PDB file of C-alpha atoms and ligand atoms in Angstrom:
ATOM      1  CA  MET A1500      -3.055  -9.104  24.663  1.00 43.00           C
ATOM      2  CA  GLU A1501      -7.014  -8.469  23.102  1.00 43.00           C
ATOM      3  CA  HIS A1502      -9.023  -6.085  22.923  1.00 47.00           C
ATOM      4  CA  GLU A1503     -12.613  -5.201  21.243  1.00 43.00           C
ATOM      5  CA  ALA A1504     -12.596  -3.646  18.583  1.00 44.00           C
ATOM      6  CA  ASP A1505     -14.081   0.513  19.958  1.00 42.00           C
ATOM      7  CA  ASP A1506     -16.478   1.061  17.386  1.00 44.00           C
ATOM      8  CA  GLY A1507     -19.739   0.229  19.702  1.00 44.00           C
ATOM      9  CA  ASP A1508     -21.253  -3.073  18.436  1.00 47.00           C
ATOM     10  CA  GLU A1509     -22.861  -5.542  20.571  1.00 48.00           C
ATOM     11  CA  ASP A1510     -20.457  -8.620  18.117  1.00 54.00           C
ATOM     12  CA  ARG A1511     -17.120  -6.773  18.343  1.00 57.00           C
ATOM     13  CA  PRO A1512     -14.917  -9.197  17.697  1.00 61.00           C
ATOM     14  CA  VAL A1513     -12.408  -9.429  19.275  1.00 69.00           C
ATOM     15  CA  PHE A1514      -8.552  -9.544  18.365  1.00 76.00           C
ATOM     16  CA  ASP A1515      -4.910 -10.111  19.145  1.00 82.00           C
ATOM     17  CA  THR A1516      -2.380  -7.314  19.650  1.00 89.00           C
ATOM     18  CA  SER A1517       0.469  -8.523  20.568  1.00 92.00           C
ATOM     19  CA  VAL A1518       2.085  -9.785  17.776  1.00 96.00           C
ATOM     20  CA  ALA A1519       1.733  -7.886  14.563  1.00 97.00           C
ATOM     21  CA  HIS A1520      -0.957  -8.230  11.073  1.00 97.00           C
ATOM     22  CA  ILE A1521      -0.090  -6.988   7.993  1.00 98.00           C
ATOM     23  CA  ALA A1522      -3.481  -5.344   8.023  1.00 98.00           C
ATOM     24  CA  ARG A1523      -2.152  -2.955  10.701  1.00 97.00           C
ATOM     25  CA  VAL A1524       1.008  -2.848   9.962  1.00 98.00           C
ATOM     26  CA  TYR A1525       0.601  -1.242   6.167  1.00 98.00           C
ATOM     27  CA  ASP A1526      -2.160   1.092   7.891  1.00 98.00           C
ATOM     28  CA  TYR A1527       1.202   2.730   9.737  1.00 98.00           C
ATOM     29  CA  TRP A1528       2.791   2.814   6.475  1.00 98.00           C
ATOM     30  CA  LEU A1529       0.637   4.641   5.490  1.00 98.00           C
ATOM     31  CA  GLY A1530       0.449   7.200   8.054  1.00 97.00           C
ATOM     32  CA  GLY A1531      -2.533   5.896   9.909  1.00 96.00           C
ATOM     33  CA  LYS A1532      -2.977   5.129  13.541  1.00 95.00           C
ATOM     34  CA  ASP A1533      -5.301   1.631  13.893  1.00 94.00           C
ATOM     35  CA  ASN A1534      -2.482  -0.120  14.858  1.00 96.00           C
ATOM     36  CA  PHE A1535      -1.087  -1.329  17.915  1.00 96.00           C
ATOM     37  CA  ALA A1536       3.172  -1.278  19.437  1.00 97.00           C
ATOM     38  CA  ALA A1537       3.719  -4.563  17.813  1.00 97.00           C
ATOM     39  CA  ASP A1538       2.740  -3.461  14.731  1.00 98.00           C
ATOM     40  CA  ARG A1539       4.572  -0.219  15.396  1.00 98.00           C
ATOM     41  CA  ALA A1540       7.794  -2.202  15.849  1.00 98.00           C
ATOM     42  CA  ALA A1541       7.588  -4.572  13.392  1.00 98.00           C
ATOM     43  CA  ALA A1542       6.512  -1.583  10.817  1.00 98.00           C
ATOM     44  CA  GLU A1543       9.807   0.189  12.225  1.00 98.00           C
ATOM     45  CA  GLN A1544      12.045  -2.636  11.646  1.00 98.00           C
ATOM     46  CA  ALA A1545      10.731  -3.177   7.956  1.00 98.00           C
ATOM     47  CA  ILE A1546      11.569   0.920   7.521  1.00 98.00           C
ATOM     48  CA  ALA A1547      15.255   0.303   8.781  1.00 98.00           C
ATOM     49  CA  ALA A1548      15.752  -2.443   5.770  1.00 98.00           C
ATOM     50  CA  TYR A1549      13.804  -0.520   3.608  1.00 98.00           C
ATOM     51  CA  PRO A1550      12.775   2.753   3.345  1.00 98.00           C
ATOM     52  CA  ASP A1551      10.649   3.507   0.278  1.00 98.00           C
ATOM     53  CA  ILE A1552       8.260   1.323   1.772  1.00 98.00           C
ATOM     54  CA  VAL A1553       6.518   4.146   2.844  1.00 98.00           C
ATOM     55  CA  PHE A1554       6.705   5.388  -0.586  1.00 98.00           C
ATOM     56  CA  SER A1555       6.242   1.248  -2.538  1.00 98.00           C
ATOM     57  CA  VAL A1556       2.129   1.781  -0.027  1.00 98.00           C
ATOM     58  CA  ARG A1557       1.318   4.580  -1.046  1.00 98.00           C
ATOM     59  CA  ALA A1558       1.980   3.903  -5.038  1.00 98.00           C
ATOM     60  CA  ASN A1559       0.223   0.753  -4.004  1.00 98.00           C
ATOM     61  CA  ARG A1560      -2.908   3.205  -2.857  1.00 98.00           C
ATOM     62  CA  ALA A1561      -2.750   5.353  -6.095  1.00 98.00           C
ATOM     63  CA  PHE A1562      -2.386   2.598  -8.415  1.00 98.00           C
ATOM     64  CA  LEU A1563      -5.602   1.627  -6.751  1.00 98.00           C
ATOM     65  CA  ALA A1564      -7.225   4.442  -7.918  1.00 98.00           C
ATOM     66  CA  ARG A1565      -6.311   4.980 -11.181  1.00 98.00           C
ATOM     67  CA  ALA A1566      -6.957   1.651 -11.749  1.00 98.00           C
ATOM     68  CA  VAL A1567     -10.591   1.662 -10.172  1.00 98.00           C
ATOM     69  CA  ARG A1568     -10.746   4.573 -12.423  1.00 98.00           C
ATOM     70  CA  TYR A1569      -9.911   3.018 -15.614  1.00 98.00           C
ATOM     71  CA  LEU A1570     -12.082   0.153 -15.151  1.00 98.00           C
ATOM     72  CA  ALA A1571     -15.498   1.801 -14.307  1.00 98.00           C
ATOM     73  CA  GLY A1572     -14.802   4.694 -16.677  1.00 98.00           C
ATOM     74  CA  GLU A1573     -12.883   3.523 -19.205  1.00 98.00           C
ATOM     75  CA  ALA A1574     -14.435   0.020 -19.480  1.00 98.00           C
ATOM     76  CA  GLY A1575     -17.656   0.266 -18.088  1.00 98.00           C
ATOM     77  CA  ILE A1576     -17.188  -2.479 -15.386  1.00 98.00           C
ATOM     78  CA  ARG A1577     -19.884  -2.084 -13.291  1.00 98.00           C
ATOM     79  CA  GLN A1578     -18.730  -4.685 -10.662  1.00 98.00           C
ATOM     80  CA  PHE A1579     -15.623  -5.826  -8.125  1.00 98.00           C
ATOM     81  CA  LEU A1580     -14.575  -7.330  -6.242  1.00 98.00           C
ATOM     82  CA  ASP A1581     -11.797  -6.695  -3.610  1.00 98.00           C
ATOM     83  CA  ILE A1582     -10.117  -9.714  -1.385  1.00 98.00           C
ATOM     84  CA  GLY A1583      -6.777  -8.137   0.933  1.00 98.00           C
ATOM     85  CA  THR A1584      -9.284  -4.982   1.221  1.00 97.00           C
ATOM     86  CA  GLY A1585      -7.152  -3.440   4.154  1.00 97.00           C
ATOM     87  CA  ILE A1586      -8.163  -1.498   6.414  1.00 96.00           C
ATOM     88  CA  PRO A1587      -9.880   2.104   5.267  1.00 95.00           C
ATOM     89  CA  ALA A1588      -7.912   4.151   3.331  1.00 95.00           C
ATOM     90  CA  THR A1589      -7.681   6.999   1.563  1.00 90.00           C
ATOM     91  CA  SER A1590      -9.064   6.690  -1.949  1.00 94.00           C
ATOM     92  CA  ASN A1591     -11.030   2.745  -1.019  1.00 96.00           C
ATOM     93  CA  THR A1592     -12.386   1.215  -4.299  1.00 97.00           C
ATOM     94  CA  HIS A1593     -16.421   2.039  -3.353  1.00 97.00           C
ATOM     95  CA  GLU A1594     -15.670   5.287  -3.444  1.00 97.00           C
ATOM     96  CA  VAL A1595     -13.613   5.838  -6.873  1.00 98.00           C
ATOM     97  CA  ALA A1596     -15.943   3.570  -8.268  1.00 98.00           C
ATOM     98  CA  GLN A1597     -18.422   5.352  -7.359  1.00 98.00           C
ATOM     99  CA  SER A1598     -17.628   8.928  -8.533  1.00 97.00           C
ATOM    100  CA  ALA A1599     -17.049   7.786 -11.461  1.00 98.00           C
ATOM    101  CA  ALA A1600     -20.518   4.653 -12.536  1.00 98.00           C
ATOM    102  CA  PRO A1601     -22.520   6.141  -8.652  1.00 98.00           C
ATOM    103  CA  GLU A1602     -24.645   2.646  -9.726  1.00 98.00           C
ATOM    104  CA  SER A1603     -21.047   0.431  -8.509  1.00 98.00           C
ATOM    105  CA  ARG A1604     -21.598  -2.461  -6.350  1.00 98.00           C
ATOM    106  CA  VAL A1605     -18.299  -3.635  -4.275  1.00 98.00           C
ATOM    107  CA  VAL A1606     -17.840  -6.060  -2.015  1.00 98.00           C
ATOM    108  CA  TYR A1607     -14.639  -6.230  -0.166  1.00 98.00           C
ATOM    109  CA  VAL A1608     -12.984  -9.146   1.416  1.00 98.00           C
ATOM    110  CA  ASP A1609     -10.239  -9.376   4.317  1.00 98.00           C
ATOM    111  CA  ASN A1610      -9.532 -12.280   6.757  1.00 97.00           C
ATOM    112  CA  ASP A1611      -8.700  -9.859   9.447  1.00 95.00           C
ATOM    113  CA  PRO A1612     -10.557  -8.613  12.732  1.00 93.00           C
ATOM    114  CA  VAL A1613      -9.217  -5.472  12.889  1.00 92.00           C
ATOM    115  CA  VAL A1614     -10.839  -5.156   8.907  1.00 95.00           C
ATOM    116  CA  LEU A1615     -14.220  -6.525   9.682  1.00 94.00           C
ATOM    117  CA  ALA A1616     -13.994  -4.061  12.742  1.00 92.00           C
ATOM    118  CA  HIS A1617     -13.787  -0.956  10.668  1.00 92.00           C
ATOM    119  CA  ALA A1618     -16.364  -2.053   7.949  1.00 89.00           C
ATOM    120  CA  ARG A1619     -18.250   0.495   7.992  1.00 86.00           C
ATOM    121  CA  ALA A1620     -16.646   2.388   6.748  1.00 85.00           C
ATOM    122  CA  LEU A1621     -16.754  -0.043   3.621  1.00 86.00           C
ATOM    123  CA  LEU A1622     -20.358  -0.130   3.938  1.00 88.00           C
ATOM    124  CA  THR A1623     -20.766   3.850   2.773  1.00 91.00           C
ATOM    125  CA  SER A1624     -22.609   3.456  -0.355  1.00 92.00           C
ATOM    126  CA  GLY A1625     -23.882   6.394  -2.551  1.00 94.00           C
ATOM    127  CA  PRO A1626     -27.537   6.018  -3.084  1.00 96.00           C
ATOM    128  CA  HIS A1627     -27.548   4.320  -6.393  1.00 97.00           C
ATOM    129  CA  GLY A1628     -24.834   1.594  -5.773  1.00 97.00           C
ATOM    130  CA  VAL A1629     -23.887  -2.033  -3.080  1.00 97.00           C
ATOM    131  CA  THR A1630     -21.049  -2.661  -1.010  1.00 96.00           C
ATOM    132  CA  SER A1631     -21.199  -5.032   1.348  1.00 96.00           C
ATOM    133  CA  TYR A1632     -18.328  -6.441   2.917  1.00 97.00           C
ATOM    134  CA  LEU A1633     -17.091 -10.823   3.725  1.00 97.00           C
ATOM    135  CA  ASP A1634     -14.948 -11.825   7.029  1.00 97.00           C
ATOM    136  CA  ALA A1635     -13.286 -14.341   4.551  1.00 98.00           C
ATOM    137  CA  ASP A1636      -9.844 -16.346   3.166  1.00 98.00           C
ATOM    138  CA  LEU A1637      -8.577 -16.274  -0.096  1.00 98.00           C
ATOM    139  CA  ARG A1638      -8.085 -19.482   0.305  1.00 98.00           C
ATOM    140  CA  ASP A1639     -11.331 -20.257   0.523  1.00 98.00           C
ATOM    141  CA  THR A1640     -12.173 -19.208  -3.336  1.00 98.00           C
ATOM    142  CA  GLY A1641     -15.634 -21.101  -3.494  1.00 98.00           C
ATOM    143  CA  ARG A1642     -16.643 -19.698   0.546  1.00 98.00           C
ATOM    144  CA  VAL A1643     -15.909 -16.241  -0.810  1.00 98.00           C
ATOM    145  CA  LEU A1644     -17.512 -16.709  -4.277  1.00 98.00           C
ATOM    146  CA  SER A1645     -20.981 -17.770  -3.166  1.00 98.00           C
ATOM    147  CA  ALA A1646     -21.050 -15.443  -1.346  1.00 98.00           C
ATOM    148  CA  ALA A1647     -19.885 -12.835  -3.076  1.00 98.00           C
ATOM    149  CA  ALA A1648     -22.736 -13.655  -5.249  1.00 98.00           C
ATOM    150  CA  GLU A1649     -25.133 -12.426  -2.601  1.00 98.00           C
ATOM    151  CA  THR A1650     -24.163  -8.958  -4.044  1.00 98.00           C
ATOM    152  CA  LEU A1651     -22.455  -9.343  -7.262  1.00 98.00           C
ATOM    153  CA  ASP A1652     -23.904 -10.314 -10.762  1.00 98.00           C
ATOM    154  CA  PHE A1653     -22.104 -12.482 -11.632  1.00 98.00           C
ATOM    155  CA  SER A1654     -23.316 -13.609 -15.784  1.00 98.00           C
ATOM    156  CA  GLN A1655     -22.009  -9.785 -16.001  1.00 98.00           C
ATOM    157  CA  PRO A1656     -18.409  -8.512 -15.436  1.00 98.00           C
ATOM    158  CA  VAL A1657     -16.743  -8.265 -12.623  1.00 99.00           C
ATOM    159  CA  ALA A1658     -12.764  -6.843 -11.520  1.00 99.00           C
ATOM    160  CA  ILE A1659     -11.279  -9.034  -9.248  1.00 98.00           C
ATOM    161  CA  MET A1660      -8.586  -7.106  -7.424  1.00 99.00           C
ATOM    162  CA  LEU A1661      -5.590  -8.498  -5.107  1.00 99.00           C
ATOM    163  CA  MET A1662      -4.110  -5.929  -4.455  1.00 98.00           C
ATOM    164  CA  ALA A1663      -0.047  -6.685  -3.015  1.00 98.00           C
ATOM    165  CA  ILE A1664      -2.608 -10.049  -0.615  1.00 98.00           C
ATOM    166  CA  LEU A1665      -0.881 -12.958  -2.632  1.00 98.00           C
ATOM    167  CA  GLN A1666       1.780 -12.343  -1.328  1.00 98.00           C
ATOM    168  CA  HIS A1667       0.702 -13.736   1.881  1.00 98.00           C
ATOM    169  CA  ILE A1668       0.034 -16.973   0.374  1.00 98.00           C
ATOM    170  CA  ASP A1669       2.714 -18.789  -0.019  1.00 97.00           C
ATOM    171  CA  ASP A1670       4.007 -20.961  -2.806  1.00 98.00           C
ATOM    172  CA  ALA A1671       2.782 -24.890  -1.229  1.00 97.00           C
ATOM    173  CA  ASP A1672      -1.463 -23.361  -1.136  1.00 97.00           C
ATOM    174  CA  ASP A1673      -0.420 -22.653  -4.684  1.00 98.00           C
ATOM    175  CA  PRO A1674      -1.387 -18.970  -5.085  1.00 98.00           C
ATOM    176  CA  TRP A1675      -1.849 -19.613  -9.362  1.00 98.00           C
ATOM    177  CA  SER A1676      -4.613 -21.806  -8.548  1.00 98.00           C
ATOM    178  CA  ILE A1677      -6.646 -19.615  -6.508  1.00 98.00           C
ATOM    179  CA  VAL A1678      -6.372 -17.029  -9.291  1.00 98.00           C
ATOM    180  CA  ARG A1679      -7.193 -19.299 -11.893  1.00 98.00           C
ATOM    181  CA  ALA A1680      -9.920 -20.197  -9.495  1.00 98.00           C
ATOM    182  CA  LEU A1681     -11.305 -16.519  -9.343  1.00 98.00           C
ATOM    183  CA  LEU A1682     -11.345 -16.292 -13.041  1.00 98.00           C
ATOM    184  CA  GLY A1683     -12.924 -19.245 -14.236  1.00 98.00           C
ATOM    185  CA  ALA A1684     -16.189 -17.729 -12.420  1.00 98.00           C
ATOM    186  CA  VAL A1685     -16.585 -14.243 -13.845  1.00 98.00           C
ATOM    187  CA  PRO A1686     -16.768 -13.854 -17.572  1.00 98.00           C
ATOM    188  CA  ALA A1687     -15.488 -12.602 -20.541  1.00 98.00           C
ATOM    189  CA  GLY A1688     -14.631  -9.542 -20.378  1.00 98.00           C
ATOM    190  CA  SER A1689     -14.111  -9.656 -16.479  1.00 99.00           C
ATOM    191  CA  TYR A1690     -10.074  -8.479 -15.290  1.00 99.00           C
ATOM    192  CA  LEU A1691      -8.069  -8.323 -13.042  1.00 99.00           C
ATOM    193  CA  VAL A1692      -6.583  -6.023 -10.787  1.00 99.00           C
ATOM    194  CA  LEU A1693      -3.638  -7.563  -9.093  1.00 98.00           C
ATOM    195  CA  THR A1694      -0.123  -5.704  -7.615  1.00 99.00           C
ATOM    196  CA  HIS A1695       2.378  -7.834  -6.272  1.00 98.00           C
ATOM    197  CA  PRO A1696       5.775  -6.957  -3.949  1.00 98.00           C
ATOM    198  CA  ALA A1697       8.885  -7.542  -5.667  1.00 98.00           C
ATOM    199  CA  SER A1698      11.565 -10.025  -5.237  1.00 98.00           C
ATOM    200  CA  ASP A1699      13.585  -8.261  -8.217  1.00 98.00           C
ATOM    201  CA  ILE A1700      12.874  -4.860  -8.002  1.00 98.00           C
ATOM    202  CA  GLU A1701      16.014  -3.447  -5.305  1.00 98.00           C
ATOM    203  CA  ALA A1702      15.754  -6.567  -4.014  1.00 98.00           C
ATOM    204  CA  GLN A1703      18.615  -6.278  -1.291  1.00 98.00           C
ATOM    205  CA  ARG A1704      16.720  -4.538   0.783  1.00 98.00           C
ATOM    206  CA  GLN A1705      13.283  -5.544  -0.118  1.00 98.00           C
ATOM    207  CA  GLY A1706      14.302  -9.317   0.497  1.00 98.00           C
ATOM    208  CA  GLU A1707      16.141  -7.959   4.036  1.00 98.00           C
ATOM    209  CA  LEU A1708      12.609  -6.334   5.005  1.00 98.00           C
ATOM    210  CA  ALA A1709      10.345 -10.360   3.341  1.00 98.00           C
ATOM    211  CA  LYS A1710      12.789 -11.483   6.766  1.00 98.00           C
ATOM    212  CA  ARG A1711      12.609  -9.427   8.982  1.00 98.00           C
ATOM    213  CA  LEU A1712       8.509  -9.916   8.139  1.00 98.00           C
ATOM    214  CA  ASN A1713       8.669 -13.186   8.267  1.00 98.00           C
ATOM    215  CA  GLN A1714      10.378 -12.520  11.880  1.00 97.00           C
ATOM    216  CA  THR A1715       7.246 -10.416  13.212  1.00 97.00           C
ATOM    217  CA  MET A1716       3.972 -10.527  11.656  1.00 97.00           C
ATOM    218  CA  ALA A1717       1.361 -14.043  11.644  1.00 96.00           C
ATOM    219  CA  GLU A1718       1.177 -13.778   7.328  1.00 97.00           C
ATOM    220  CA  LYS A1719       4.011 -15.128   6.198  1.00 97.00           C
ATOM    221  CA  VAL A1720       5.715 -12.381   2.846  1.00 98.00           C
ATOM    222  CA  SER A1721       7.055 -14.654  -0.062  1.00 98.00           C
ATOM    223  CA  LEU A1722       8.397 -11.979  -2.813  1.00 98.00           C
ATOM    224  CA  ARG A1723       7.933 -13.020  -7.108  1.00 98.00           C
ATOM    225  CA  ASP A1724       9.945 -11.769  -9.448  1.00 98.00           C
ATOM    226  CA  HIS A1725       8.788 -10.366 -12.731  1.00 98.00           C
ATOM    227  CA  ALA A1726       8.433 -13.510 -14.587  1.00 98.00           C
ATOM    228  CA  GLN A1727       6.474 -15.449 -11.551  1.00 98.00           C
ATOM    229  CA  VAL A1728       3.992 -12.174 -11.026  1.00 99.00           C
ATOM    230  CA  ALA A1729       3.352 -12.416 -15.145  1.00 98.00           C
ATOM    231  CA  ARG A1730       2.057 -16.335 -14.573  1.00 98.00           C
ATOM    232  CA  PHE A1731      -0.719 -14.619 -12.928  1.00 98.00           C
ATOM    233  CA  PHE A1732      -2.083 -12.760 -15.994  1.00 98.00           C
ATOM    234  CA  ASP A1733      -2.120 -16.553 -18.463  1.00 98.00           C
ATOM    235  CA  GLY A1734      -4.917 -16.213 -20.276  1.00 97.00           C
ATOM    236  CA  LEU A1735      -5.853 -12.884 -20.093  1.00 98.00           C
ATOM    237  CA  GLU A1736      -5.256 -10.169 -22.099  1.00 98.00           C
ATOM    238  CA  LEU A1737      -2.956  -7.522 -20.500  1.00 98.00           C
ATOM    239  CA  ILE A1738      -4.136  -3.996 -20.164  1.00 98.00           C
ATOM    240  CA  GLU A1739      -1.246  -1.272 -21.214  1.00 98.00           C
ATOM    241  CA  PRO A1740       1.397  -0.727 -20.321  1.00 98.00           C
ATOM    242  CA  GLY A1741       1.026  -4.321 -19.074  1.00 98.00           C
ATOM    243  CA  LEU A1742       3.042  -5.884 -15.610  1.00 98.00           C
ATOM    244  CA  VAL A1743       5.057  -2.750 -14.657  1.00 98.00           C
ATOM    245  CA  ARG A1744       6.020  -0.951 -11.465  1.00 98.00           C
ATOM    246  CA  VAL A1745       2.646   0.418  -9.508  1.00 98.00           C
ATOM    247  CA  PRO A1746       3.919   4.083 -10.079  1.00 98.00           C
ATOM    248  CA  GLU A1747       4.528   3.552 -13.858  1.00 98.00           C
ATOM    249  CA  TRP A1748       0.550   2.021 -14.820  1.00 98.00           C
ATOM    250  CA  ARG A1749      -1.359   5.315 -16.176  1.00 98.00           C
ATOM    251  CA  PRO A1750       0.451   7.141 -13.712  1.00 98.00           C
ATOM    252  CA  SER A1751      -1.035  11.118 -14.199  1.00 95.00           C
ATOM    253  CA  SER A1752       2.664  12.868 -15.079  1.00 97.00           C
ATOM    254  CA  ASP A1753       6.242  11.973 -14.325  1.00 96.00           C
ATOM    255  CA  ALA A1754       6.460  12.849 -11.163  1.00 95.00           C
ATOM    256  CA  GLU A1755       4.334  10.116 -10.184  1.00 96.00           C
ATOM    257  CA  ALA A1756       5.947   7.888 -12.305  1.00 97.00           C
ATOM    258  CA  SER A1757       9.565   8.117 -11.103  1.00 96.00           C
ATOM    259  CA  SER A1758       7.922   7.502  -6.765  1.00 96.00           C
ATOM    260  CA  PRO A1759       9.765   4.428  -5.309  1.00 96.00           C
ATOM    261  CA  ALA A1760       7.623   0.901  -5.309  1.00 98.00           C
ATOM    262  CA  GLY A1761       8.929  -1.710  -4.813  1.00 98.00           C
ATOM    263  CA  LEU A1762       5.561  -4.118  -6.490  1.00 98.00           C
ATOM    264  CA  TRP A1763       4.487  -5.540  -9.800  1.00 99.00           C
ATOM    265  CA  GLY A1764       1.323  -4.030 -11.283  1.00 98.00           C
ATOM    266  CA  GLY A1765      -1.294  -4.662 -13.929  1.00 98.00           C
ATOM    267  CA  VAL A1766      -4.687  -4.779 -15.233  1.00 99.00           C
ATOM    268  CA  GLY A1767      -5.925  -8.418 -17.975  1.00 98.00           C
ATOM    269  CA  ARG A1768      -8.471  -8.812 -19.553  1.00 98.00           C
ATOM    270  CA  LYS A1769     -10.287 -11.622 -19.674  1.00 98.00           C
ATOM    271  CA  ASP A1770     -11.624 -12.505 -22.977  1.00 95.00           C
TER     272      ASP A1770
HETATM  273  C1  LIG B2116      -0.501  -5.085   2.496  1.00 67.42           C
HETATM  274  S1  LIG B2116      -2.393  -5.182   2.772  1.00 67.42           S
HETATM  275  C2  LIG B2116      -3.148  -4.390   1.575  1.00 67.42           C
HETATM  276  C3  LIG B2116      -4.337  -4.175   1.865  1.00 67.42           C
HETATM  277  C4  LIG B2116      -5.193  -3.508  -0.160  1.00 67.42           C
HETATM  278  N1  LIG B2116      -5.521  -4.613  -0.562  1.00 67.42           N
HETATM  279  C5  LIG B2116      -3.777  -2.204  -0.981  1.00 67.42           C
HETATM  280  O1  LIG B2116      -3.488  -3.065  -1.599  1.00 67.42           O
HETATM  281  O2  LIG B2116      -4.156  -1.192  -0.013  1.00 67.42           O
HETATM  282  C6  LIG B2116      -2.402  -7.068   2.465  1.00 67.42           C
HETATM  283  C7  LIG B2116      -4.505  -6.884   3.194  1.00 67.42           C
HETATM  284  O3  LIG B2116      -4.642  -9.068   2.572  1.00 67.42           O
HETATM  285  C8  LIG B2116      -5.099  -9.315   4.291  1.00 67.42           C
HETATM  286  N2  LIG B2116      -5.290 -10.725   3.761  1.00 67.42           N
HETATM  287  C9  LIG B2116      -3.507 -11.845   4.044  1.00 67.42           C
HETATM  288  N3  LIG B2116      -3.961 -12.412   3.709  1.00 67.42           N
HETATM  289  C10 LIG B2116      -5.360 -12.683   3.063  1.00 67.42           C
HETATM  290  C11 LIG B2116      -5.899 -14.033   3.181  1.00 67.42           C
HETATM  291  N4  LIG B2116      -5.749 -15.010   3.072  1.00 67.42           N
HETATM  292  N5  LIG B2116      -7.646 -13.734   2.619  1.00 67.42           N
HETATM  293  C12 LIG B2116      -8.517 -12.846   2.988  1.00 67.42           C
HETATM  294  N6  LIG B2116      -7.456 -11.883   3.102  1.00 67.42           N
HETATM  295  C13 LIG B2116      -6.489 -11.433   3.598  1.00 67.42           C
HETATM  296  C14 LIG B2116      -4.227  -8.630   5.205  1.00 67.42           C
HETATM  297  O4  LIG B2116      -5.182  -9.256   5.906  1.00 67.42           O
HETATM  298  C15 LIG B2116      -4.761  -6.927   4.960  1.00 67.42           C
HETATM  299  O5  LIG B2116      -5.879  -6.458   5.311  1.00 67.42           O
END
């Protein structure tokens, strides 16, 4: 079944609702309303395999907010390239960055037409900053970088954000070389912000979750272990506390730190 996005636009994207897609499945786990029956069925089957997925995704969003607050507030970063943005949710990157540094410039990138349909909610920059949205595939790094350069100044530091997206790039597409290509385009003083579902946290349950998602979703999932995720940071200086379970990255409280979450997350600096 095909649906047009209900956003009143002339050029409304058309999308297939009969097959589950990760942007909408993730939206359902987060408690959002931008999902369809196939997404909800896939999401529920995954929850049955790994009930803590609903805490995991919230912990992932909370990590995003803490990392962006750190970068804009403490590290002086004013440019963000957020690839695999997802359907707008709490604490979108520009909201967090511009609350710390109103002049922050953010480019959002996703390849899902449903995210494109909701892009207007991401294009609500404050008057001193800029946000833009690019409908593109992460694997097409040349296009991502050249289009992002219309908004971002690549002679100045940029935070490249790859939040819970690289599990959808399988080993055959060499996600490590994709990350290297992105990092090669930004100057010293830039950052990589990355989270990734773990094959070595709650291994059995998360393994079953990935198996079920791979049977139901359009996008395939590859879980990776700590060492494989650490390789994305090769050549970077990992900011304290390093590559950890996402709630343990600079938590605001002991309660936050102890939240269940099956993702590794970290922030690295290019020197
Ligand atoms: C699990 S969601 C994560 C959303 C958000 N980054 C977060 O962490 O809250 C993954 C997102 O990556 C997008 N995505 C997956 N593969 C992609 C690709 N090859 N290129 C661009 N976006 C992709 C999906 O459409 C989805 O919106």
